[in-house]
């Protein structure tokens, strides 16, 4: 890191003794652990007081906990730079118990590292007090640990909600007829729990007004693909606009393939629609694939079916749009 970038971060620490301490810390994180320049800057911007922390008494012992748990240097740098408060969190009261609890839930240190790369803040929370009561409640509802671990990876903050909020979310999903044995049940609970009652009602109204979903459609989608309810109202409007602009798809196509709302407009829909328009204009295809087919096709499969055979007409165009 340049002295210019360090200066505002180390204001008030810049005497000889403290400078030596901060230099030792930076050297350790960069050379021994493998922090990148951007990770160091992110860490110190969030927690500049780390520069005054004892390397031998505070920083190294915390890092060793991760190393002893089998975390790679890359994992450690990623987790700490996203949640540097871990280094100032009690090892015995928080970090070690949290790692142990997460390993018990997820089954391996590799899975724990994967979860913490997304949600390092789990190590500064009292999981025994805030998470375990909710997990025990979900288990009492007949939800398997396999499903609960999905929620831990998909929407971990939901598991730290107050128990009464968790119960209300489960009750709401049950009232809407989602089967607790369904693999989608936990996603339905998670998406309902991610919104207040008012926002949930607004979201359902958007599905009715913008996408023309009936009540039966809403219930069917909640049971089959609940993740789509996390899509913003703005994204709904844009997807509908792009589909209708082709003249090939109607709003009812979204009702039949709600997962279409989850795909990228710029990276999936627009380049593929442009290819199909060219092929149709040159009489190389007579009809477009169904919306579900367009969405599910991998780039390789779409290329093989619609680009490769007509590379002179659309090959360069499609490759350019994919890169873009």
mmCIF file of C-alpha atoms in Angstrom:
data_model
loop_
_atom_site.group_PDB
_atom_site.id
_atom_site.type_symbol
_atom_site.label_atom_id
_atom_site.label_comp_id
_atom_site.label_asym_id
_atom_site.label_seq_id
_atom_site.Cartn_x
_atom_site.Cartn_y
_atom_site.Cartn_z
ATOM 1 C CA UNK A 1 0.000 0.000 0.000
ATOM 2 C CA UNK A 2 1.225 3.484 -0.768
ATOM 3 C CA UNK A 3 1.984 5.903 2.060
ATOM 4 C CA UNK A 4 -0.587 8.269 0.541
ATOM 5 C CA UNK A 5 -3.350 5.708 1.020
ATOM 6 C CA UNK A 6 -2.132 4.706 4.451
ATOM 7 C CA UNK A 7 -1.924 8.263 5.767
ATOM 8 C CA UNK A 8 -5.666 8.917 6.220
ATOM 9 C CA UNK A 9 -6.061 5.460 7.707
ATOM 10 C CA UNK A 10 -3.239 5.814 10.189
ATOM 11 C CA UNK A 11 -3.850 9.363 11.305
ATOM 12 C CA UNK A 12 -2.878 9.580 14.951
ATOM 13 C CA UNK A 13 -0.855 6.349 14.860
ATOM 14 C CA UNK A 14 2.162 7.679 13.004
ATOM 15 C CA UNK A 15 4.939 7.713 15.579
ATOM 16 C CA UNK A 16 8.003 5.522 15.402
ATOM 17 C CA UNK A 17 6.761 2.685 17.597
ATOM 18 C CA UNK A 18 3.312 2.537 16.068
ATOM 19 C CA UNK A 19 4.719 2.803 12.557
ATOM 20 C CA UNK A 20 6.875 -0.252 13.204
ATOM 21 C CA UNK A 21 3.833 -2.094 14.537
ATOM 22 C CA UNK A 22 1.706 -1.226 11.511
ATOM 23 C CA UNK A 23 4.497 -2.148 9.094
ATOM 24 C CA UNK A 24 4.837 -5.560 10.761
ATOM 25 C CA UNK A 25 1.088 -6.141 10.516
ATOM 26 C CA UNK A 26 0.951 -5.186 6.845
ATOM 27 C CA UNK A 27 3.950 -7.354 6.050
ATOM 28 C CA UNK A 28 2.407 -10.349 7.827
ATOM 29 C CA UNK A 29 -0.978 -10.033 6.122
ATOM 30 C CA UNK A 30 0.538 -9.498 2.697
ATOM 31 C CA UNK A 31 3.531 -11.820 2.677
ATOM 32 C CA UNK A 32 2.521 -14.580 5.094
ATOM 33 C CA UNK A 33 -1.240 -14.752 4.472
ATOM 34 C CA UNK A 34 -1.428 -13.476 0.906
ATOM 35 C CA UNK A 35 -3.688 -10.444 1.212
ATOM 36 C CA UNK A 36 -3.902 -8.537 -2.053
ATOM 37 C CA UNK A 37 -3.451 -4.772 -2.153
ATOM 38 C CA UNK A 38 -7.207 -4.227 -2.532
ATOM 39 C CA UNK A 39 -7.947 -6.606 0.363
ATOM 40 C CA UNK A 40 -5.526 -4.722 2.619
ATOM 41 C CA UNK A 41 -7.068 -1.390 1.695
ATOM 42 C CA UNK A 42 -10.585 -2.727 2.258
ATOM 43 C CA UNK A 43 -9.615 -4.210 5.633
ATOM 44 C CA UNK A 44 -7.910 -1.085 6.952
ATOM 45 C CA UNK A 45 -10.549 1.278 5.638
ATOM 46 C CA UNK A 46 -13.159 -0.682 7.556
ATOM 47 C CA UNK A 47 -11.047 -1.234 10.690
ATOM 48 C CA UNK A 48 -8.034 1.183 10.849
ATOM 49 C CA UNK A 49 -7.557 0.385 14.536
ATOM 50 C CA UNK A 50 -6.084 -2.961 13.454
ATOM 51 C CA UNK A 51 -2.847 -1.100 12.812
ATOM 52 C CA UNK A 52 -2.403 -0.689 16.575
ATOM 53 C CA UNK A 53 -3.300 -4.296 17.364
ATOM 54 C CA UNK A 54 -0.668 -6.634 18.731
ATOM 55 C CA UNK A 55 0.484 -8.879 15.929
ATOM 56 C CA UNK A 56 1.661 -11.657 18.258
ATOM 57 C CA UNK A 57 -1.119 -11.494 20.855
ATOM 58 C CA UNK A 58 -4.181 -10.694 18.733
ATOM 59 C CA UNK A 59 -3.724 -11.061 14.976
ATOM 60 C CA UNK A 60 -1.578 -14.192 14.649
ATOM 61 C CA UNK A 61 -3.597 -16.274 17.158
ATOM 62 C CA UNK A 62 -6.828 -15.467 15.280
ATOM 63 C CA UNK A 63 -5.277 -16.343 11.941
ATOM 64 C CA UNK A 64 -3.937 -19.588 13.415
ATOM 65 C CA UNK A 65 -7.478 -20.630 14.361
ATOM 66 C CA UNK A 66 -8.411 -20.556 10.676
ATOM 67 C CA UNK A 67 -5.204 -22.282 9.616
ATOM 68 C CA UNK A 68 -5.725 -25.060 12.168
ATOM 69 C CA UNK A 69 -9.247 -25.519 10.781
ATOM 70 C CA UNK A 70 -7.822 -26.161 7.321
ATOM 71 C CA UNK A 71 -8.728 -22.842 5.721
ATOM 72 C CA UNK A 72 -6.553 -21.840 2.778
ATOM 73 C CA UNK A 73 -4.689 -18.527 2.786
ATOM 74 C CA UNK A 74 -7.031 -17.384 0.030
ATOM 75 C CA UNK A 75 -10.073 -18.179 2.187
ATOM 76 C CA UNK A 76 -8.593 -16.402 5.205
ATOM 77 C CA UNK A 77 -7.764 -13.247 3.245
ATOM 78 C CA UNK A 78 -11.211 -13.189 1.638
ATOM 79 C CA UNK A 79 -13.111 -13.713 4.898
ATOM 80 C CA UNK A 80 -11.073 -11.260 6.979
ATOM 81 C CA UNK A 81 -11.116 -8.512 4.350
ATOM 82 C CA UNK A 82 -14.913 -8.748 4.163
ATOM 83 C CA UNK A 83 -15.353 -8.888 7.951
ATOM 84 C CA UNK A 84 -12.191 -7.523 9.641
ATOM 85 C CA UNK A 85 -14.071 -7.222 12.928
ATOM 86 C CA UNK A 86 -13.374 -10.944 13.335
ATOM 87 C CA UNK A 87 -9.823 -10.050 14.377
ATOM 88 C CA UNK A 88 -11.178 -8.022 17.305
ATOM 89 C CA UNK A 89 -13.782 -10.610 18.290
ATOM 90 C CA UNK A 90 -13.215 -12.928 21.241
ATOM 91 C CA UNK A 91 -11.711 -16.196 20.061
ATOM 92 C CA UNK A 92 -13.057 -18.296 22.930
ATOM 93 C CA UNK A 93 -16.464 -16.650 23.279
ATOM 94 C CA UNK A 94 -17.319 -16.195 19.596
ATOM 95 C CA UNK A 95 -14.955 -17.353 16.845
ATOM 96 C CA UNK A 96 -14.088 -20.868 18.028
ATOM 97 C CA UNK A 97 -17.657 -21.747 19.165
ATOM 98 C CA UNK A 98 -19.065 -20.383 15.892
ATOM 99 C CA UNK A 99 -16.626 -22.401 13.779
ATOM 100 C CA UNK A 100 -17.451 -25.534 15.765
ATOM 101 C CA UNK A 101 -21.194 -24.964 15.472
ATOM 102 C CA UNK A 102 -21.014 -24.271 11.737
ATOM 103 C CA UNK A 103 -18.915 -27.374 11.132
ATOM 104 C CA UNK A 104 -21.516 -29.423 13.003
ATOM 105 C CA UNK A 105 -24.239 -28.008 10.767
ATOM 106 C CA UNK A 106 -22.412 -28.017 7.433
ATOM 107 C CA UNK A 107 -20.343 -31.164 7.893
ATOM 108 C CA UNK A 108 -16.844 -30.058 6.911
ATOM 109 C CA UNK A 109 -14.388 -27.193 7.209
ATOM 110 C CA UNK A 110 -14.512 -26.796 3.430
ATOM 111 C CA UNK A 111 -18.255 -26.093 3.587
ATOM 112 C CA UNK A 112 -17.729 -23.739 6.533
ATOM 113 C CA UNK A 113 -15.117 -21.800 4.547
ATOM 114 C CA UNK A 114 -17.523 -21.596 1.612
ATOM 115 C CA UNK A 115 -20.269 -20.176 3.845
ATOM 116 C CA UNK A 116 -17.944 -17.696 5.539
ATOM 117 C CA UNK A 117 -16.653 -16.353 2.233
ATOM 118 C CA UNK A 118 -20.210 -15.090 1.737
ATOM 119 C CA UNK A 119 -21.079 -14.332 5.362
ATOM 120 C CA UNK A 120 -18.013 -13.826 7.542
ATOM 121 C CA UNK A 121 -20.174 -11.881 10.008
ATOM 122 C CA UNK A 122 -21.424 -15.261 11.282
ATOM 123 C CA UNK A 123 -18.245 -15.424 13.370
ATOM 124 C CA UNK A 124 -19.045 -12.268 15.324
ATOM 125 C CA UNK A 125 -22.598 -13.343 16.193
ATOM 126 C CA UNK A 126 -23.680 -15.459 19.155
ATOM 127 C CA UNK A 127 -24.953 -18.333 17.016
ATOM 128 C CA UNK A 128 -25.807 -20.566 19.960
ATOM 129 C CA UNK A 129 -28.190 -17.934 21.261
ATOM 130 C CA UNK A 130 -29.535 -16.441 18.023
ATOM 131 C CA UNK A 131 -29.399 -19.217 15.416
ATOM 132 C CA UNK A 132 -29.849 -22.516 17.219
ATOM 133 C CA UNK A 133 -33.352 -21.781 18.616
ATOM 134 C CA UNK A 134 -34.560 -21.148 15.060
ATOM 135 C CA UNK A 135 -32.884 -24.291 13.765
ATOM 136 C CA UNK A 136 -34.484 -26.361 16.515
ATOM 137 C CA UNK A 137 -37.863 -24.818 15.682
ATOM 138 C CA UNK A 138 -37.502 -25.635 11.975
ATOM 139 C CA UNK A 139 -36.538 -29.205 12.844
ATOM 140 C CA UNK A 140 -39.630 -29.470 15.059
ATOM 141 C CA UNK A 141 -41.698 -28.492 11.996
ATOM 142 C CA UNK A 142 -40.376 -31.544 10.161
ATOM 143 C CA UNK A 143 -37.802 -29.697 8.073
ATOM 144 C CA UNK A 144 -34.671 -31.746 7.449
ATOM 145 C CA UNK A 145 -31.173 -30.543 8.299
ATOM 146 C CA UNK A 146 -30.362 -30.791 4.595
ATOM 147 C CA UNK A 147 -32.994 -28.135 3.920
ATOM 148 C CA UNK A 148 -31.878 -25.998 6.856
ATOM 149 C CA UNK A 149 -28.270 -25.971 5.625
ATOM 150 C CA UNK A 150 -29.551 -24.750 2.256
ATOM 151 C CA UNK A 151 -31.116 -21.807 4.065
ATOM 152 C CA UNK A 152 -27.852 -21.229 5.943
ATOM 153 C CA UNK A 153 -26.067 -20.811 2.616
ATOM 154 C CA UNK A 154 -28.915 -19.092 0.754
ATOM 155 C CA UNK A 155 -30.193 -16.610 3.357
ATOM 156 C CA UNK A 156 -28.164 -16.942 6.585
ATOM 157 C CA UNK A 157 -29.413 -13.724 8.199
ATOM 158 C CA UNK A 158 -32.917 -15.180 8.244
ATOM 159 C CA UNK A 159 -31.744 -17.824 10.715
ATOM 160 C CA UNK A 160 -30.807 -15.050 13.144
ATOM 161 C CA UNK A 161 -34.284 -13.514 13.177
ATOM 162 C CA UNK A 162 -36.252 -13.376 16.397
ATOM 163 C CA UNK A 163 -38.015 -16.741 16.931
ATOM 164 C CA UNK A 164 -41.477 -15.147 16.815
ATOM 165 C CA UNK A 165 -40.744 -13.733 13.341
ATOM 166 C CA UNK A 166 -39.521 -17.131 12.183
ATOM 167 C CA UNK A 167 -42.730 -18.763 13.418
ATOM 168 C CA UNK A 168 -44.903 -16.237 11.588
ATOM 169 C CA UNK A 169 -43.011 -16.852 8.331
ATOM 170 C CA UNK A 170 -43.458 -20.597 8.637
ATOM 171 C CA UNK A 171 -47.151 -20.170 9.440
ATOM 172 C CA UNK A 172 -47.649 -17.950 6.387
ATOM 173 C CA UNK A 173 -45.940 -20.422 4.054
ATOM 174 C CA UNK A 174 -47.956 -23.293 5.526
ATOM 175 C CA UNK A 175 -51.185 -21.351 5.031
ATOM 176 C CA UNK A 176 -50.286 -20.877 1.369
ATOM 177 C CA UNK A 177 -50.109 -24.640 0.987
ATOM 178 C CA UNK A 178 -46.405 -25.273 0.480
ATOM 179 C CA UNK A 179 -45.516 -28.845 1.476
ATOM 180 C CA UNK A 180 -42.858 -29.097 4.203
ATOM 181 C CA UNK A 181 -41.438 -32.129 2.375
ATOM 182 C CA UNK A 182 -40.883 -30.121 -0.796
ATOM 183 C CA UNK A 183 -37.317 -29.124 -1.656
ATOM 184 C CA UNK A 184 -38.683 -25.646 -2.345
ATOM 185 C CA UNK A 185 -40.225 -25.238 1.106
ATOM 186 C CA UNK A 186 -37.158 -23.718 2.719
ATOM 187 C CA UNK A 187 -36.736 -21.276 -0.181
ATOM 188 C CA UNK A 188 -40.364 -20.211 0.248
ATOM 189 C CA UNK A 189 -39.796 -19.620 3.966
ATOM 190 C CA UNK A 190 -36.634 -17.658 3.188
ATOM 191 C CA UNK A 191 -38.172 -15.400 0.564
ATOM 192 C CA UNK A 192 -41.246 -14.687 2.703
ATOM 193 C CA UNK A 193 -38.969 -13.949 5.644
ATOM 194 C CA UNK A 194 -36.884 -11.511 3.615
ATOM 195 C CA UNK A 195 -39.803 -9.045 3.430
ATOM 196 C CA UNK A 196 -42.112 -7.294 5.836
ATOM 197 C CA UNK A 197 -45.817 -8.110 5.586
ATOM 198 C CA UNK A 198 -46.382 -4.847 3.748
ATOM 199 C CA UNK A 199 -43.597 -5.467 1.234
ATOM 200 C CA UNK A 200 -44.811 -9.024 0.661
ATOM 201 C CA UNK A 201 -48.287 -7.728 -0.180
ATOM 202 C CA UNK A 202 -46.771 -5.143 -2.536
ATOM 203 C CA UNK A 203 -44.714 -7.864 -4.229
ATOM 204 C CA UNK A 204 -47.772 -10.070 -4.793
ATOM 205 C CA UNK A 205 -49.680 -7.103 -6.203
ATOM 206 C CA UNK A 206 -46.829 -6.466 -8.640
ATOM 207 C CA UNK A 207 -47.095 -10.045 -9.892
ATOM 208 C CA UNK A 208 -50.823 -9.528 -10.415
ATOM 209 C CA UNK A 209 -50.639 -6.115 -12.072
ATOM 210 C CA UNK A 210 -47.411 -6.268 -14.065
ATOM 211 C CA UNK A 211 -47.239 -9.938 -15.000
ATOM 212 C CA UNK A 212 -50.949 -10.797 -14.922
ATOM 213 C CA UNK A 213 -50.586 -13.637 -12.435
ATOM 214 C CA UNK A 214 -53.778 -15.107 -11.002
ATOM 215 C CA UNK A 215 -54.029 -16.215 -7.371
ATOM 216 C CA UNK A 216 -53.589 -19.813 -8.500
ATOM 217 C CA UNK A 217 -50.504 -18.807 -10.494
ATOM 218 C CA UNK A 218 -48.986 -17.134 -7.423
ATOM 219 C CA UNK A 219 -49.546 -20.199 -5.260
ATOM 220 C CA UNK A 220 -48.178 -22.521 -7.943
ATOM 221 C CA UNK A 221 -45.012 -20.458 -8.382
ATOM 222 C CA UNK A 222 -44.482 -20.154 -4.622
ATOM 223 C CA UNK A 223 -44.541 -23.955 -4.458
ATOM 224 C CA UNK A 224 -42.361 -24.550 -7.527
ATOM 225 C CA UNK A 225 -39.967 -21.581 -7.844
ATOM 226 C CA UNK A 226 -40.263 -19.336 -4.770
ATOM 227 C CA UNK A 227 -36.955 -17.599 -5.517
ATOM 228 C CA UNK A 228 -38.626 -15.533 -8.249
ATOM 229 C CA UNK A 229 -40.466 -13.537 -5.588
ATOM 230 C CA UNK A 230 -37.129 -11.930 -4.723
ATOM 231 C CA UNK A 231 -37.063 -10.275 -8.164
ATOM 232 C CA UNK A 232 -37.618 -6.520 -8.062
ATOM 233 C CA UNK A 233 -40.627 -4.778 -9.566
ATOM 234 C CA UNK A 234 -38.285 -2.954 -11.939
ATOM 235 C CA UNK A 235 -36.826 -6.246 -13.204
ATOM 236 C CA UNK A 236 -40.353 -7.599 -13.805
ATOM 237 C CA UNK A 237 -41.189 -4.597 -15.979
ATOM 238 C CA UNK A 238 -37.952 -4.822 -17.958
ATOM 239 C CA UNK A 239 -38.260 -8.556 -18.643
ATOM 240 C CA UNK A 240 -41.864 -8.138 -19.755
ATOM 241 C CA UNK A 241 -40.909 -5.216 -21.995
ATOM 242 C CA UNK A 242 -38.080 -7.140 -23.663
ATOM 243 C CA UNK A 243 -40.234 -10.216 -24.241
ATOM 244 C CA UNK A 244 -43.196 -8.314 -25.667
ATOM 245 C CA UNK A 245 -40.891 -6.310 -27.947
ATOM 246 C CA UNK A 246 -39.979 -9.499 -29.829
ATOM 247 C CA UNK A 247 -43.576 -10.029 -30.897
ATOM 248 C CA UNK A 248 -43.027 -13.714 -30.147
ATOM 249 C CA UNK A 249 -43.791 -13.888 -26.441
ATOM 250 C CA UNK A 250 -46.703 -12.682 -24.315
ATOM 251 C CA UNK A 251 -46.987 -11.974 -20.606
ATOM 252 C CA UNK A 252 -48.595 -15.400 -20.264
ATOM 253 C CA UNK A 253 -45.228 -16.923 -21.224
ATOM 254 C CA UNK A 254 -43.777 -15.559 -17.979
ATOM 255 C CA UNK A 255 -46.643 -17.164 -16.078
ATOM 256 C CA UNK A 256 -45.706 -20.499 -17.678
ATOM 257 C CA UNK A 257 -41.975 -19.929 -17.155
ATOM 258 C CA UNK A 258 -41.600 -17.673 -14.080
ATOM 259 C CA UNK A 259 -37.927 -18.530 -13.775
ATOM 260 C CA UNK A 260 -37.403 -16.338 -16.845
ATOM 261 C CA UNK A 261 -37.488 -13.395 -14.426
ATOM 262 C CA UNK A 262 -34.225 -14.556 -12.872
ATOM 263 C CA UNK A 263 -32.086 -14.470 -16.021
ATOM 264 C CA UNK A 264 -29.985 -11.545 -17.205
ATOM 265 C CA UNK A 265 -31.611 -9.303 -19.788
ATOM 266 C CA UNK A 266 -28.283 -8.066 -21.174
ATOM 267 C CA UNK A 267 -26.365 -11.343 -21.105
ATOM 268 C CA UNK A 268 -29.083 -13.853 -21.968
ATOM 269 C CA UNK A 269 -32.199 -12.389 -23.532
ATOM 270 C CA UNK A 270 -30.939 -9.563 -25.743
ATOM 271 C CA UNK A 271 -28.047 -11.364 -27.494
ATOM 272 C CA UNK A 272 -30.146 -14.477 -28.078
ATOM 273 C CA UNK A 273 -33.135 -12.540 -29.350
ATOM 274 C CA UNK A 274 -30.898 -10.591 -31.720
ATOM 275 C CA UNK A 275 -29.523 -13.836 -33.153
ATOM 276 C CA UNK A 276 -33.021 -15.270 -33.615
ATOM 277 C CA UNK A 277 -34.228 -12.074 -35.303
ATOM 278 C CA UNK A 278 -31.387 -12.268 -37.842
ATOM 279 C CA UNK A 279 -31.978 -15.957 -38.509
ATOM 280 C CA UNK A 280 -35.698 -15.399 -39.001
ATOM 281 C CA UNK A 281 -35.181 -12.377 -41.266
ATOM 282 C CA UNK A 282 -32.981 -14.536 -43.509
ATOM 283 C CA UNK A 283 -35.457 -17.425 -43.456
ATOM 284 C CA UNK A 284 -32.997 -19.695 -41.679
ATOM 285 C CA UNK A 285 -35.523 -20.565 -38.957
ATOM 286 C CA UNK A 286 -39.309 -20.657 -39.188
ATOM 287 C CA UNK A 287 -40.215 -20.216 -35.514
ATOM 288 C CA UNK A 288 -38.618 -19.255 -32.226
ATOM 289 C CA UNK A 289 -38.048 -21.678 -29.338
ATOM 290 C CA UNK A 290 -40.350 -21.540 -26.348
ATOM 291 C CA UNK A 291 -39.335 -19.087 -23.640
ATOM 292 C CA UNK A 292 -38.437 -21.890 -21.235
ATOM 293 C CA UNK A 293 -36.075 -23.364 -23.817
ATOM 294 C CA UNK A 294 -34.401 -20.003 -24.425
ATOM 295 C CA UNK A 295 -33.861 -19.521 -20.697
ATOM 296 C CA UNK A 296 -32.567 -22.977 -19.834
ATOM 297 C CA UNK A 297 -30.171 -23.404 -22.743
ATOM 298 C CA UNK A 298 -26.519 -23.064 -21.822
ATOM 299 C CA UNK A 299 -24.438 -20.708 -23.957
ATOM 300 C CA UNK A 300 -22.676 -23.680 -25.540
ATOM 301 C CA UNK A 301 -25.936 -25.380 -26.490
ATOM 302 C CA UNK A 302 -27.443 -22.178 -27.875
ATOM 303 C CA UNK A 303 -24.269 -21.608 -29.887
ATOM 304 C CA UNK A 304 -24.305 -25.154 -31.264
ATOM 305 C CA UNK A 305 -27.964 -24.960 -32.306
ATOM 306 C CA UNK A 306 -28.414 -21.389 -33.480
ATOM 307 C CA UNK A 307 -24.977 -19.865 -34.064
ATOM 308 C CA UNK A 308 -22.549 -22.556 -35.197
ATOM 309 C CA UNK A 309 -24.567 -23.687 -38.254
ATOM 310 C CA UNK A 310 -24.990 -20.037 -39.314
ATOM 311 C CA UNK A 311 -21.636 -18.619 -38.224
ATOM 312 C CA UNK A 312 -21.307 -16.449 -41.322
ATOM 313 C CA UNK A 313 -24.543 -14.659 -40.439
ATOM 314 C CA UNK A 314 -24.377 -14.358 -36.657
ATOM 315 C CA UNK A 315 -21.190 -15.922 -35.270
ATOM 316 C CA UNK A 316 -19.183 -12.761 -34.677
ATOM 317 C CA UNK A 317 -22.214 -10.864 -33.422
ATOM 318 C CA UNK A 318 -23.085 -13.434 -30.781
ATOM 319 C CA UNK A 319 -19.512 -13.856 -29.581
ATOM 320 C CA UNK A 320 -19.191 -10.082 -29.236
ATOM 321 C CA UNK A 321 -22.407 -9.802 -27.225
ATOM 322 C CA UNK A 322 -21.348 -12.622 -24.897
ATOM 323 C CA UNK A 323 -18.039 -10.949 -24.123
ATOM 324 C CA UNK A 324 -19.762 -7.626 -23.621
#
